[in-house]
Amino acid sequence: MQMPYVEKRDSGYWIRGTRVSLDSVVLAFLQGLSPETIAAECFPTLTLEQVYGTITYYLAHRIEIDAYLKEAEGEFEALRHATHSADPAFSRRLAEARRQTQTAGS
């Protein structure tokens, strides 16, 4: 019997029965993290079985999920641009604070 690890809800993909998005697990996987690391360090609320099931789902539906991820990235960039355009002064202050934080951490 096949366990469905991924569900589509709220116009997104989620690990069934959790608040963890498919995007989160897939992006960690694509960055080279192992399923064991993803389960233990990134999403300790997920079981290793859920992580493997999610990755398997992604690999079986790669074209569809890659298109979904690309669309989501475009939407995020559009929102970021709109936010920057709405309040450029705030965006400059935020960028400066980010630079100061990065410089302090070096």
Tab-separated table of C-alpha atoms in Angstrom:
chain	number	residue	atom	x	y	z
A	1	MET	CA	0.000	0.000	0.000
A	2	GLN	CA	1.414	3.364	-1.039
A	3	MET	CA	1.497	6.090	1.601
A	4	PRO	CA	0.678	9.524	0.149
A	5	TYR	CA	3.334	11.839	1.571
A	6	VAL	CA	2.417	14.996	-0.338
A	7	GLU	CA	-0.880	16.804	-0.645
A	8	LYS	CA	-1.938	19.843	-2.601
A	9	ARG	CA	-3.796	22.440	-0.542
A	10	ASP	CA	-4.067	26.213	-0.413
A	11	SER	CA	-2.603	26.353	-3.945
A	12	GLY	CA	0.629	24.780	-2.725
A	13	TYR	CA	2.205	21.419	-1.998
A	14	TRP	CA	2.612	20.268	1.591
A	15	ILE	CA	3.894	17.254	3.468
A	16	ARG	CA	0.640	15.459	4.316
A	17	GLY	CA	-0.641	16.285	7.789
A	18	THR	CA	2.015	18.932	8.475
A	19	ARG	CA	2.662	22.618	7.954
A	20	VAL	CA	5.943	21.891	6.142
A	21	SER	CA	5.921	22.807	2.468
A	22	LEU	CA	7.202	20.543	-0.256
A	23	ASP	CA	9.268	23.532	-1.426
A	24	SER	CA	11.246	23.538	1.826
A	25	VAL	CA	12.226	19.888	1.640
A	26	VAL	CA	12.940	19.930	-2.097
A	27	LEU	CA	15.090	23.063	-1.923
A	28	ALA	CA	17.140	21.554	0.915
A	29	PHE	CA	17.532	18.370	-1.139
A	30	LEU	CA	18.564	20.334	-4.238
A	31	GLN	CA	21.156	22.185	-2.144
A	32	GLY	CA	22.769	18.823	-1.490
A	33	LEU	CA	21.483	18.004	1.977
A	34	SER	CA	20.876	14.335	2.666
A	35	PRO	CA	17.416	13.120	3.681
A	36	GLU	CA	18.872	12.294	7.116
A	37	THR	CA	20.125	15.865	7.557
A	38	ILE	CA	16.857	17.326	6.317
A	39	ALA	CA	14.897	15.248	8.840
A	40	ALA	CA	17.242	15.724	11.789
A	41	GLU	CA	18.400	19.311	11.385
A	42	CYS	CA	16.020	21.185	9.085
A	43	PHE	CA	12.628	19.696	9.904
A	44	PRO	CA	12.768	17.624	13.085
A	45	THR	CA	8.963	17.390	13.064
A	46	LEU	CA	9.225	15.171	9.966
A	47	THR	CA	10.148	11.524	10.067
A	48	LEU	CA	12.872	10.194	7.825
A	49	GLU	CA	10.158	8.239	6.012
A	50	GLN	CA	8.256	11.460	5.280
A	51	VAL	CA	11.396	13.123	3.912
A	52	TYR	CA	12.210	10.160	1.673
A	53	GLY	CA	8.564	10.006	0.563
A	54	THR	CA	8.607	13.700	-0.286
A	55	ILE	CA	11.827	13.404	-2.279
A	56	THR	CA	10.436	10.365	-4.084
A	57	TYR	CA	7.285	12.334	-4.933
A	58	TYR	CA	9.411	15.188	-6.247
A	59	LEU	CA	11.525	12.890	-8.416
A	60	ALA	CA	8.408	11.197	-9.815
A	61	HIS	CA	6.779	14.564	-10.621
A	62	ARG	CA	9.891	16.603	-11.336
A	63	ILE	CA	8.636	18.506	-14.386
A	64	GLU	CA	5.435	19.585	-12.627
A	65	ILE	CA	7.163	20.505	-9.352
A	66	ASP	CA	10.039	22.343	-11.044
A	67	ALA	CA	7.481	24.440	-12.949
A	68	TYR	CA	5.621	25.103	-9.678
A	69	LEU	CA	8.866	26.163	-7.948
A	70	LYS	CA	9.806	28.451	-10.841
A	71	GLU	CA	6.359	30.077	-10.752
A	72	ALA	CA	6.584	30.553	-6.978
A	73	GLU	CA	10.017	32.142	-7.359
A	74	GLY	CA	8.611	34.554	-9.941
A	75	GLU	CA	5.734	35.482	-7.641
A	76	PHE	CA	8.171	36.079	-4.775
A	77	GLU	CA	10.355	38.337	-6.946
A	78	ALA	CA	7.297	40.294	-8.103
A	79	LEU	CA	6.208	40.775	-4.480
A	80	ARG	CA	9.725	41.816	-3.471
A	81	HIS	CA	9.832	44.345	-6.307
A	82	ALA	CA	6.382	45.704	-5.404
A	83	THR	CA	7.380	46.049	-1.746
A	84	HIS	CA	10.576	47.859	-2.704
A	85	SER	CA	8.673	50.180	-5.039
A	86	ALA	CA	6.048	50.953	-2.402
A	87	ASP	CA	8.600	52.170	0.177
A	88	PRO	CA	12.095	52.669	-1.265
A	89	ALA	CA	13.375	54.405	1.883
A	90	PHE	CA	12.443	51.437	4.057
A	91	SER	CA	14.049	49.064	1.570
A	92	ARG	CA	17.304	51.080	1.692
A	93	ARG	CA	17.304	51.024	5.521
A	94	LEU	CA	16.655	47.284	5.509
A	95	ALA	CA	19.492	46.667	3.029
A	96	GLU	CA	21.840	48.788	5.142
A	97	ALA	CA	20.886	46.900	8.314
A	98	ARG	CA	21.506	43.606	6.488
A	99	ARG	CA	24.957	44.800	5.362
A	100	GLN	CA	25.838	45.890	8.914
A	101	THR	CA	24.749	42.525	10.301
A	102	GLN	CA	26.812	40.667	7.724
A	103	THR	CA	29.853	42.861	8.368
A	104	ALA	CA	29.547	42.398	12.149
A	105	GLY	CA	29.394	38.612	11.697
A	106	SER	CA	32.618	38.519	9.639
